[in-house]
Amino acid sequence: MLGNPPYSGISSNMGEWITSLIEDYKYVDGKHFGEKKHWLQDDYVKFIRFGEYFIDKNKEGILAYICNHSFLENPTFRGMRKHLLNTFDKIYILDLHGNSKKKEIVPNNIKDENVFEIQQGVSINIFCKTGKKRESDLASIFFYDLWGKRDYKYEQLNINNYKDVKYLNIKSKQPYYFFKEKNEDLRSQYENGILITKLFINQSMGITTARDFFVIDFEKEKLKDRLVDFSNSEFNDNYIREKYFGHKTQGKYLKGDTRGWQLAQSRQNIKNINISKILNLIAYRPFDNRYIAYTDLLVDWGRQEIMNNLLKKNFALNLVKIGRDIDAHNYFITNKITDKSIVSSLDNANTFPLYLYPDNDEQTNFDDTPQRKPNLNMEIVKEIEAKLGLGFVAEAGSPRGAGRRVDAASRYKSQSDSLDDRVCIETSRAESGNTQSRSLQAKLDADGGVEGKRNNKTFAPIDLLDYIYAVLHSPAYREKYKEFLKIDFPRVVFTRFFGHCLGSISFKHHRAFISQ
């Protein structure tokens, strides 16, 4: 079987038979892969599964496709790769690259072009089954990269036989079974770290409005005027469509409408809302706060179960799981409801709030502030306590934590105990060659760096966030574990330097901006 199957992430081919076969690709070594977001329903994946099914049924055969090359190394395709390794004897892969969506590192900075007029990179894949391989063995993988301009690739493909290619013999290993060469030397050390998604209990992707141009603005009054206009019954729907959604193409839906949102219905519903009460600040891009009409009447995916916690005093860590820019380390702190593109226009970020608030404000503390709890896995927190010999406190200002280290900003600014006034210092003195960070640490040490009597035996959620943020921005950490940071949310090892590391220098600059 050979061909060039279509690539369509939002597939229309949802037949029961092929969909059930795709379920096989969701299991790795007998366990469900647990991914909420994946592209296993893409049509090219279904064509591969279709061909694999009939060749496996026939006990022998060759499947040869040129298709999207994402399945070669994307972590969410690990079940698919393992299934193919079980089915076939030999797999030959010629990666033609040409991916304009993903910023790949091209050898010698040569220009790399796609062999087709598309953005998605492609590969030629030849899957061979002879029936001679033992059932317990995995297929042998032979891999080769072909970079360069389109004409060069055409020439190489034309003059060379697949047997003449100088393939690398790839040893595909657990847990991801990559079809490309990876540096796995530091994996065991890296996996000793705590996975961010295990430490934080609740998280979600950032806000997706589906109509940023309409519901988000730099100026609060402009946004309010637009919504007043939108809800004004003196204007008919067609007028509003042309005025605010005229740039949209009318096809399956009227201008402005989507599968889950209709302009006419939304106009009726919003008449009953106090517009001033739905206008909130949103962390839209790094150090770029804007106003949003935050209501599910106008926003497609508001992620309220997570974002409502950021309508009150809080911080959140924002991370991209798998960035298209392979050198991108996209990590950012916010203290407001947060857009999905906070760190990258190419990738969707997930938001991890530091604290969770009750659904209503009836649960309060003695000072009538809403009662909140750390959004942390307390079993892991206990492990950190035991490992480092420190006690955990839920709030930085609690009696048990009265002697905790404080940041230089509050010491040298106004003696304020506000969490918004934190300064972040390099991950560890041992790793840091930064004169500024050493100077700040020296000042911190010189005056004790404490509130009242010194006590370095406790830590609070904000200290965990400081330390994590520092580690994630450490050049040494990024370089050492760059292969693993490409494939999942990061892991962080808590070391003996934890007590001295209140976060990254970058957090000092956040204080001046994100707290506005």
Short mmCIF file of C-alpha atoms in Angstrom, two decimals:
data_model
loop_
_atom_site.label_atom_id
_atom_site.label_comp_id
_atom_site.label_asym_id
_atom_site.label_seq_id
_atom_site.Cartn_x
_atom_site.Cartn_y
_atom_site.Cartn_z
CA MET A 1 0.00 0.00 0.00
CA LEU A 2 1.34 3.43 -0.87
CA GLY A 3 0.07 6.98 -1.06
CA ASN A 4 -0.05 10.53 0.24
CA PRO A 5 -2.93 10.62 2.72
CA PRO A 6 -4.64 13.91 3.64
CA TYR A 7 -3.68 15.79 6.78
CA SER A 8 -6.67 17.10 8.66
CA GLY A 9 -6.50 17.53 12.41
CA ILE A 10 -10.26 18.13 12.60
CA SER A 11 -11.28 14.99 10.75
CA SER A 12 -14.69 14.45 9.20
CA ASN A 13 -14.02 10.72 8.94
CA MET A 14 -15.42 9.64 12.27
CA GLY A 15 -16.71 6.22 11.31
CA GLU A 16 -17.14 3.78 14.17
CA TRP A 17 -14.78 1.14 12.72
CA ILE A 18 -11.72 3.34 12.13
CA THR A 19 -12.34 5.31 15.31
CA SER A 20 -12.30 2.09 17.31
CA LEU A 21 -9.01 1.09 15.67
CA ILE A 22 -7.46 4.43 16.63
CA GLU A 23 -8.17 3.56 20.27
CA ASP A 24 -5.27 1.10 20.03
CA TYR A 25 -2.93 4.09 19.61
CA LYS A 26 -3.97 5.46 23.01
CA TYR A 27 -2.28 2.68 24.94
CA VAL A 28 1.42 2.32 25.73
CA ASP A 29 2.59 -0.99 27.16
CA GLY A 30 -0.94 -1.80 28.26
CA LYS A 31 -1.67 1.55 29.95
CA HIS A 32 -3.84 4.36 28.64
CA PHE A 33 -1.68 7.35 27.74
CA GLY A 34 -3.91 9.78 29.65
CA GLU A 35 -3.69 12.64 27.13
CA LYS A 36 -6.65 15.02 26.93
CA LYS A 37 -5.39 16.81 23.84
CA HIS A 38 -3.92 14.88 20.93
CA TRP A 39 -4.07 14.61 17.15
CA LEU A 40 -4.73 10.90 16.78
CA GLN A 41 -7.94 11.64 14.90
CA ASP A 42 -5.97 13.34 12.10
CA ASP A 43 -6.80 11.73 8.76
CA TYR A 44 -3.21 10.71 7.99
CA VAL A 45 -3.09 8.79 11.29
CA LYS A 46 -6.27 6.97 10.30
CA PHE A 47 -4.78 6.07 6.93
CA ILE A 48 -1.67 4.64 8.65
CA ARG A 49 -3.88 2.67 11.04
CA PHE A 50 -6.02 1.48 8.10
CA GLY A 51 -2.96 0.18 6.22
CA GLU A 52 -1.43 -1.34 9.33
CA TYR A 53 -4.63 -3.24 10.07
CA PHE A 54 -4.78 -4.96 6.67
CA ILE A 55 -1.06 -5.70 6.49
CA ASP A 56 -1.15 -7.19 9.97
CA LYS A 57 -4.19 -9.23 8.97
CA ASN A 58 -2.32 -10.46 5.87
CA LYS A 59 0.76 -11.32 8.02
CA GLU A 60 3.08 -9.54 5.58
CA GLY A 61 3.26 -6.47 3.35
CA ILE A 62 4.67 -2.97 2.87
CA LEU A 63 3.00 0.31 3.79
CA ALA A 64 4.64 3.37 2.17
CA TYR A 65 3.25 6.85 2.81
CA ILE A 66 4.54 10.38 2.53
CA CYS A 67 2.71 12.27 5.25
CA ASN A 68 2.82 14.68 8.17
CA HIS A 69 6.00 13.99 10.17
CA SER A 70 4.60 15.00 13.58
CA PHE A 71 4.06 11.39 14.66
CA LEU A 72 7.83 10.75 14.64
CA GLU A 73 8.51 12.54 17.92
CA ASN A 74 5.39 14.18 19.34
CA PRO A 75 4.89 12.62 22.81
CA THR A 76 1.15 12.17 22.34
CA PHE A 77 1.85 9.75 19.46
CA ARG A 78 3.87 7.39 21.65
CA GLY A 79 1.10 4.78 21.67
CA MET A 80 0.95 4.90 17.88
CA ARG A 81 4.72 4.45 17.61
CA LYS A 82 4.72 1.51 20.00
CA HIS A 83 1.89 -0.13 18.07
CA LEU A 84 3.79 0.25 14.79
CA LEU A 85 6.94 -1.14 16.41
CA ASN A 86 4.99 -4.21 17.45
CA THR A 87 3.36 -4.74 14.05
CA PHE A 88 6.24 -4.23 11.63
CA ASP A 89 9.73 -5.71 11.28
CA LYS A 90 11.56 -2.77 9.75
CA ILE A 91 10.67 0.92 9.51
CA TYR A 92 12.50 3.25 7.11
CA ILE A 93 12.02 6.99 7.64
CA LEU A 94 13.27 9.80 5.44
CA ASP A 95 12.39 13.04 7.23
CA LEU A 96 11.99 15.76 4.60
CA HIS A 97 11.28 18.47 7.19
CA GLY A 98 10.10 21.78 5.69
CA ASN A 99 7.97 22.62 8.70
CA SER A 100 7.24 26.35 8.80
CA LYS A 101 5.02 25.91 11.88
CA LYS A 102 7.87 24.57 13.98
CA LYS A 103 11.16 26.41 14.24
CA GLU A 104 13.55 23.54 13.70
CA ILE A 105 17.31 23.91 13.98
CA VAL A 106 18.64 23.52 10.46
CA PRO A 107 22.27 22.30 10.12
CA ASN A 108 24.71 25.02 9.01
CA ASN A 109 21.80 27.49 8.81
CA ILE A 110 20.94 26.36 5.29
CA LYS A 111 17.54 27.28 3.88
CA ASP A 112 15.03 24.49 4.36
CA GLU A 113 11.92 24.23 2.20
CA ASN A 114 8.94 21.93 2.02
CA VAL A 115 8.64 19.55 -0.93
CA PHE A 116 4.99 20.63 -1.16
CA GLU A 117 3.29 24.04 -0.99
CA ILE A 118 2.26 23.47 2.63
CA GLN A 119 3.39 24.56 6.08
CA GLN A 120 3.39 21.12 7.70
CA GLY A 121 6.66 19.19 7.55
CA VAL A 122 6.55 15.75 5.92
CA SER A 123 8.42 12.46 5.88
CA ILE A 124 8.56 9.39 3.67
CA ASN A 125 7.79 6.33 5.77
CA ILE A 126 8.17 2.72 4.66
CA PHE A 127 6.80 0.10 7.06
CA CYS A 128 7.80 -3.49 6.25
CA LYS A 129 6.34 -6.70 7.66
CA THR A 130 7.76 -10.09 6.71
CA GLY A 131 6.19 -12.22 9.41
CA LYS A 132 9.64 -13.42 10.50
CA LYS A 133 10.07 -11.13 13.53
CA ARG A 134 9.36 -12.61 16.95
CA GLU A 135 6.21 -11.22 18.49
CA SER A 136 8.10 -9.92 21.51
CA ASP A 137 10.64 -7.98 19.40
CA LEU A 138 10.27 -4.40 18.24
CA ALA A 139 10.85 -3.25 14.69
CA SER A 140 14.25 -1.95 13.62
CA ILE A 141 14.14 1.77 12.77
CA PHE A 142 16.29 3.32 10.07
CA PHE A 143 16.20 7.11 10.00
CA TYR A 144 17.65 9.88 7.82
CA ASP A 145 17.26 13.70 7.78
CA LEU A 146 17.08 15.46 4.42
CA TRP A 147 17.42 19.24 4.70
CA GLY A 148 17.66 21.91 2.03
CA LYS A 149 15.78 23.68 -0.71
CA ARG A 150 12.93 21.99 -2.51
CA ASP A 151 14.85 21.41 -5.77
CA TYR A 152 17.74 19.82 -3.86
CA LYS A 153 15.37 17.43 -2.11
CA TYR A 154 13.72 16.53 -5.42
CA GLU A 155 17.14 15.83 -6.90
CA GLN A 156 18.22 13.61 -4.02
CA LEU A 157 14.97 11.68 -4.09
CA ASN A 158 15.29 11.19 -7.83
CA ILE A 159 18.87 9.92 -8.00
CA ASN A 160 18.97 7.76 -4.85
CA ASN A 161 17.50 4.36 -4.06
CA TYR A 162 16.14 3.99 -0.55
CA LYS A 163 18.80 1.31 0.07
CA ASP A 164 21.57 3.80 -0.76
CA VAL A 165 20.60 6.17 2.03
CA LYS A 166 22.98 6.26 5.01
CA TYR A 167 20.37 5.67 7.66
CA LEU A 168 20.89 5.93 11.41
CA ASN A 169 19.78 2.83 13.28
CA ILE A 170 17.48 4.24 15.97
CA LYS A 171 17.02 2.40 19.26
CA SER A 172 13.48 3.26 20.25
CA LYS A 173 13.01 3.16 24.04
CA GLN A 174 10.40 3.60 26.72
CA PRO A 175 8.47 5.63 27.59
CA TYR A 176 8.08 7.63 24.35
CA TYR A 177 9.43 5.23 21.69
CA PHE A 178 10.71 8.07 19.50
CA PHE A 179 11.37 7.37 15.83
CA LYS A 180 14.19 9.95 15.84
CA GLU A 181 17.53 10.00 17.63
CA LYS A 182 17.36 11.49 21.13
CA ASN A 183 19.94 12.08 23.82
CA GLU A 184 18.64 9.93 26.67
CA ASP A 185 21.75 10.03 28.88
CA LEU A 186 20.24 12.29 31.55
CA ARG A 187 16.74 10.85 31.58
CA SER A 188 16.99 9.01 34.92
CA GLN A 189 18.43 12.10 36.61
CA TYR A 190 15.78 14.38 35.12
CA GLU A 191 12.95 12.06 36.08
CA ASN A 192 13.99 12.28 39.73
CA GLY A 193 12.44 15.73 39.58
CA ILE A 194 8.81 16.45 40.43
CA LEU A 195 6.53 16.83 37.43
CA ILE A 196 4.70 20.16 37.58
CA THR A 197 1.36 18.52 36.77
CA LYS A 198 1.83 16.21 39.77
CA LEU A 199 2.69 19.02 42.19
CA PHE A 200 -0.19 21.30 41.20
CA ILE A 201 -3.59 19.66 41.59
CA ASN A 202 -5.71 21.76 39.22
CA GLN A 203 -4.82 23.51 35.98
CA SER A 204 -6.25 24.20 32.56
CA MET A 205 -5.41 25.82 29.27
CA GLY A 206 -5.71 29.60 29.25
CA ILE A 207 -8.74 31.56 28.09
CA THR A 208 -9.81 31.20 24.45
CA THR A 209 -12.27 33.89 23.41
CA ALA A 210 -12.53 33.00 19.67
CA ARG A 211 -13.06 36.75 19.11
CA ASP A 212 -10.23 38.66 20.79
CA PHE A 213 -10.70 41.64 18.48
CA PHE A 214 -14.17 42.20 19.90
CA VAL A 215 -14.04 41.23 23.59
CA ILE A 216 -10.52 42.45 24.47
CA ASP A 217 -9.20 46.01 24.41
CA PHE A 218 -6.40 48.14 25.84
CA GLU A 219 -8.94 50.68 27.06
CA LYS A 220 -11.78 49.84 29.42
CA GLU A 221 -14.11 52.58 28.20
CA LYS A 222 -13.69 51.64 24.55
CA LEU A 223 -14.58 48.05 25.34
CA LYS A 224 -17.57 49.15 27.42
CA ASP A 225 -18.83 51.41 24.61
CA ARG A 226 -18.51 48.54 22.14
CA LEU A 227 -20.59 46.26 24.33
CA VAL A 228 -23.22 48.93 24.91
CA ASP A 229 -23.39 49.25 21.13
CA PHE A 230 -23.62 45.48 20.77
CA SER A 231 -26.57 45.21 23.17
CA ASN A 232 -28.43 48.25 21.83
CA SER A 233 -31.74 47.04 20.37
CA GLU A 234 -31.95 50.15 18.18
CA PHE A 235 -29.37 48.49 15.91
CA ASN A 236 -30.34 45.38 13.98
CA ASP A 237 -28.16 42.27 13.79
CA ASN A 238 -26.94 42.96 10.26
CA TYR A 239 -25.67 46.39 11.27
CA ILE A 240 -23.72 44.92 14.19
CA ARG A 241 -22.34 42.12 11.98
CA GLU A 242 -20.98 44.55 9.43
CA LYS A 243 -19.67 47.03 11.97
CA TYR A 244 -17.80 44.58 14.19
CA PHE A 245 -17.52 41.35 12.21
CA GLY A 246 -17.43 42.65 8.66
CA HIS A 247 -13.91 41.30 8.10
CA LYS A 248 -15.14 37.75 8.73
CA THR A 249 -15.96 35.44 5.83
CA GLN A 250 -19.56 34.30 5.55
CA GLY A 251 -19.86 30.62 4.67
CA LYS A 252 -21.37 27.87 6.72
CA TYR A 253 -22.20 30.45 9.40
CA LEU A 254 -23.24 34.09 9.26
CA LYS A 255 -20.49 36.65 9.80
CA GLY A 256 -19.40 36.50 13.41
CA ASP A 257 -21.25 33.26 14.19
CA THR A 258 -19.48 30.00 15.01
CA ARG A 259 -20.61 26.49 15.76
CA GLY A 260 -21.15 27.33 19.43
CA TRP A 261 -21.89 31.06 19.34
CA GLN A 262 -24.60 33.04 17.60
CA LEU A 263 -24.45 36.81 17.50
CA ALA A 264 -28.22 37.35 17.60
CA GLN A 265 -28.72 35.17 20.68
CA SER A 266 -25.74 36.70 22.45
CA ARG A 267 -27.10 40.21 21.86
CA GLN A 268 -30.35 39.24 23.52
CA ASN A 269 -28.64 37.62 26.50
CA ILE A 270 -26.19 40.40 27.21
CA LYS A 271 -28.98 42.95 27.60
CA ASN A 272 -29.64 41.50 31.04
CA ILE A 273 -26.05 41.95 32.24
CA ASN A 274 -24.39 44.84 34.04
CA ILE A 275 -21.56 45.40 31.58
CA SER A 276 -19.30 47.10 34.14
CA LYS A 277 -19.27 43.94 36.25
CA ILE A 278 -17.92 41.70 33.47
CA LEU A 279 -14.97 43.94 32.58
CA ASN A 280 -11.80 42.44 34.05
CA LEU A 281 -8.09 42.74 33.49
CA ILE A 282 -6.55 39.83 31.61
CA ALA A 283 -2.87 38.91 31.33
CA TYR A 284 -2.94 38.84 27.55
CA ARG A 285 0.75 38.67 26.65
CA PRO A 286 3.95 38.98 28.73
CA PHE A 287 3.72 42.27 30.68
CA ASP A 288 0.69 43.20 28.56
CA ASN A 289 -2.52 43.53 30.58
CA ARG A 290 -5.74 44.43 28.77
CA TYR A 291 -9.45 44.48 29.50
CA ILE A 292 -11.77 41.60 28.64
CA ALA A 293 -15.54 41.18 28.68
CA TYR A 294 -15.28 38.05 30.78
CA THR A 295 -18.54 36.16 30.42
CA ASP A 296 -19.42 32.91 28.73
CA LEU A 297 -21.97 34.86 26.70
CA LEU A 298 -19.07 36.38 24.75
CA VAL A 299 -16.08 34.13 25.45
CA ASP A 300 -16.09 30.59 24.06
CA TRP A 301 -13.80 28.96 26.63
CA GLY A 302 -13.46 31.04 29.77
CA ARG A 303 -11.98 28.18 31.87
CA GLN A 304 -13.89 29.59 34.86
CA GLU A 305 -13.08 26.60 37.08
CA ILE A 306 -9.44 27.76 37.08
CA MET A 307 -9.62 31.44 36.15
CA ASN A 308 -12.10 32.39 38.89
CA ASN A 309 -9.26 31.72 41.33
CA LEU A 310 -7.31 34.51 39.64
CA LEU A 311 -10.07 37.06 40.09
CA LYS A 312 -8.85 37.20 43.69
CA LYS A 313 -5.37 37.64 45.16
CA ASN A 314 -3.26 34.92 43.64
CA PHE A 315 -0.39 33.98 41.37
CA ALA A 316 -0.26 31.40 38.59
CA LEU A 317 2.50 29.64 36.72
CA ASN A 318 1.94 29.43 32.95
CA LEU A 319 3.63 26.74 30.88
CA VAL A 320 3.53 25.39 27.36
CA LYS A 321 3.67 21.62 27.33
CA ILE A 322 5.16 21.11 23.88
CA GLY A 323 6.36 24.25 22.09
CA ARG A 324 6.62 24.44 18.31
CA ASP A 325 9.74 26.54 18.73
CA ILE A 326 12.08 23.76 19.81
CA ASP A 327 14.37 26.17 21.68
CA ALA A 328 11.52 27.94 23.44
CA HIS A 329 11.27 27.67 27.21
CA ASN A 330 7.99 29.40 27.75
CA TYR A 331 7.37 30.03 31.43
CA PHE A 332 5.61 33.05 32.89
CA ILE A 333 3.98 34.19 36.14
CA THR A 334 0.63 35.99 36.16
CA ASN A 335 -1.75 37.22 38.85
CA LYS A 336 -4.81 37.80 36.65
CA ILE A 337 -7.04 35.67 34.49
CA THR A 338 -4.81 34.60 31.64
CA ASP A 339 -5.02 34.19 27.88
CA LYS A 340 -3.95 30.90 26.32
CA SER A 341 -1.33 32.72 24.23
CA ILE A 342 0.31 34.42 27.21
CA VAL A 343 3.77 33.08 26.33
CA SER A 344 3.55 32.14 22.66
CA SER A 345 1.44 33.07 19.66
CA LEU A 346 2.13 29.58 18.31
CA ASP A 347 1.30 27.49 21.36
CA ASN A 348 -1.39 27.25 24.02
CA ALA A 349 -0.23 27.69 27.60
CA ASN A 350 -1.68 25.94 30.64
CA THR A 351 -2.33 27.95 33.80
CA PHE A 352 -1.49 26.56 37.27
CA PRO A 353 -2.92 28.77 40.07
CA LEU A 354 -1.04 28.82 43.35
CA TYR A 355 -4.21 28.89 45.48
CA LEU A 356 -7.79 27.67 45.05
CA TYR A 357 -10.71 29.67 46.42
CA PRO A 358 -14.13 28.31 47.44
CA ASP A 359 -16.96 28.66 44.92
CA ASN A 360 -18.60 31.25 47.16
CA ASP A 361 -17.25 33.79 49.62
CA GLU A 362 -19.06 32.37 52.64
CA GLN A 363 -15.89 30.61 53.81
CA THR A 364 -13.77 33.45 55.21
CA ASN A 365 -10.86 34.01 57.56
CA PHE A 366 -11.02 36.13 60.74
CA ASP A 367 -10.28 39.25 58.68
CA ASP A 368 -13.24 38.48 56.37
CA THR A 369 -10.99 37.62 53.41
CA PRO A 370 -12.06 34.54 51.40
CA GLN A 371 -10.53 31.35 52.72
CA ARG A 372 -8.23 29.69 50.22
CA LYS A 373 -6.14 26.56 50.08
CA PRO A 374 -2.89 25.76 48.29
CA ASN A 375 -3.37 24.16 44.88
CA LEU A 376 -0.70 21.64 45.78
CA ASN A 377 -0.47 17.88 46.14
CA MET A 378 0.15 17.63 49.88
CA GLU A 379 1.69 14.17 49.59
CA ILE A 380 4.43 15.67 47.43
CA VAL A 381 4.73 18.66 49.76
CA LYS A 382 5.31 16.24 52.64
CA GLU A 383 8.08 14.58 50.63
CA ILE A 384 9.72 17.98 50.14
CA GLU A 385 9.39 18.68 53.86
CA ALA A 386 11.06 15.39 54.75
CA LYS A 387 13.81 15.73 52.16
CA LEU A 388 14.77 19.28 53.07
CA GLY A 389 14.00 19.29 56.79
CA LEU A 390 11.61 22.24 56.43
CA GLY A 391 8.03 22.68 57.64
CA PHE A 392 5.24 23.77 55.29
CA VAL A 393 2.80 26.60 56.04
CA ALA A 394 -0.25 27.29 53.88
CA GLU A 395 0.14 31.08 54.13
CA ALA A 396 3.33 33.09 54.22
CA GLY A 397 1.98 35.29 56.98
CA SER A 398 0.85 32.50 59.28
CA PRO A 399 2.36 32.26 62.82
CA ARG A 400 4.36 29.14 62.01
CA GLY A 401 6.00 31.02 59.13
CA ALA A 402 6.58 34.30 60.96
CA GLY A 403 10.33 33.97 60.65
CA ARG A 404 10.47 33.07 56.96
CA ARG A 405 12.87 34.72 54.53
CA VAL A 406 11.50 37.77 52.77
CA ASP A 407 12.32 39.45 49.52
CA ALA A 408 14.70 42.33 49.05
CA ALA A 409 12.02 44.51 47.44
CA SER A 410 9.87 44.65 50.57
CA ARG A 411 12.96 45.22 52.74
CA TYR A 412 14.23 48.13 50.70
CA LYS A 413 10.92 49.58 49.52
CA SER A 414 8.36 50.02 52.27
CA GLN A 415 8.54 47.05 54.65
CA SER A 416 5.38 45.82 52.86
CA ASP A 417 4.41 42.17 53.29
CA SER A 418 2.54 42.11 49.96
CA LEU A 419 3.12 39.04 47.82
CA ASP A 420 3.15 41.45 44.87
CA ASP A 421 6.44 42.88 46.16
CA ARG A 422 8.54 39.76 45.75
CA VAL A 423 11.98 39.80 44.20
CA CYS A 424 13.43 36.71 42.63
CA ILE A 425 17.06 35.77 42.95
CA GLU A 426 19.07 33.35 40.82
CA THR A 427 18.48 29.66 41.41
CA SER A 428 21.63 29.09 43.48
CA ARG A 429 24.77 30.97 44.31
CA ALA A 430 26.76 28.03 43.04
CA GLU A 431 25.29 28.31 39.55
CA SER A 432 24.90 32.07 39.37
CA GLY A 433 27.59 34.28 37.92
CA ASN A 434 25.22 37.24 37.95
CA THR A 435 26.68 40.16 39.91
CA GLN A 436 23.29 41.72 40.52
CA SER A 437 21.80 38.55 41.97
CA ARG A 438 24.83 38.03 44.24
CA SER A 439 24.52 41.62 45.43
CA LEU A 440 20.85 41.21 46.24
CA GLN A 441 21.56 37.95 48.05
CA ALA A 442 24.35 39.62 50.03
CA LYS A 443 21.99 42.38 51.16
CA LEU A 444 19.39 39.80 52.02
CA ASP A 445 21.90 37.89 54.14
CA ALA A 446 23.37 41.01 55.69
CA ASP A 447 20.18 42.13 57.42
CA GLY A 448 18.91 38.62 58.06
CA GLY A 449 16.27 38.63 55.34
CA VAL A 450 13.51 37.87 57.85
CA GLU A 451 10.35 39.26 59.32
CA GLY A 452 11.05 39.51 63.03
CA LYS A 453 13.05 36.69 64.54
CA ARG A 454 14.96 34.67 61.94
CA ASN A 455 13.55 31.23 61.24
CA ASN A 456 14.49 29.32 58.11
CA LYS A 457 12.62 26.18 59.07
CA THR A 458 9.41 26.81 57.16
CA PHE A 459 8.31 27.45 53.60
CA ALA A 460 5.03 28.54 52.01
CA PRO A 461 3.44 28.02 48.56
CA ILE A 462 4.95 31.29 47.33
CA ASP A 463 8.43 29.92 48.14
CA LEU A 464 7.73 26.83 46.03
CA LEU A 465 6.62 29.06 43.18
CA ASP A 466 9.71 31.26 43.53
CA TYR A 467 12.02 28.28 43.46
CA ILE A 468 10.27 26.58 40.54
CA TYR A 469 10.32 29.79 38.54
CA ALA A 470 14.01 30.27 39.28
CA VAL A 471 14.88 26.75 38.17
CA LEU A 472 12.84 27.06 34.97
CA HIS A 473 14.75 30.22 34.05
CA SER A 474 18.16 28.83 34.92
CA PRO A 475 20.32 28.68 31.75
CA ALA A 476 22.14 25.67 33.19
CA TYR A 477 18.86 23.81 33.73
CA ARG A 478 17.56 24.68 30.26
CA GLU A 479 20.73 23.55 28.54
CA LYS A 480 21.21 20.39 30.56
CA TYR A 481 17.67 19.09 30.12
CA LYS A 482 16.71 20.66 26.79
CA GLU A 483 15.87 17.31 25.17
CA PHE A 484 13.31 16.55 27.87
CA LEU A 485 11.85 20.05 28.08
CA LYS A 486 10.67 19.63 24.48
CA ILE A 487 8.38 16.73 25.20
CA ASP A 488 6.32 17.42 28.32
CA PHE A 489 5.67 19.83 31.17
CA PRO A 490 8.91 20.35 33.11
CA ARG A 491 10.19 18.53 36.16
CA VAL A 492 11.94 20.30 39.03
CA VAL A 493 14.36 18.84 41.58
CA PHE A 494 14.24 20.41 45.05
CA THR A 495 17.79 20.69 46.35
CA ARG A 496 19.48 21.95 49.49
CA PHE A 497 19.62 25.41 47.87
CA PHE A 498 15.85 25.70 48.18
CA GLY A 499 16.11 27.69 51.41
CA HIS A 500 18.29 30.30 49.71
CA CYS A 501 16.38 30.60 46.45
CA LEU A 502 13.38 32.88 46.48
CA GLY A 503 12.93 32.83 42.71
CA SER A 504 14.36 34.24 39.56
CA ILE A 505 15.66 37.75 39.00
CA SER A 506 12.92 37.93 36.34
CA PHE A 507 10.29 37.96 39.10
CA LYS A 508 11.65 41.32 40.31
CA HIS A 509 10.57 42.87 37.03
CA HIS A 510 7.21 41.11 37.16
CA ARG A 511 6.43 42.92 40.40
CA ALA A 512 6.39 46.26 38.64
CA PHE A 513 4.09 45.09 35.88
CA ILE A 514 1.81 42.17 36.70
CA SER A 515 0.54 43.78 39.92
CA GLN A 516 -0.93 46.78 38.12
#
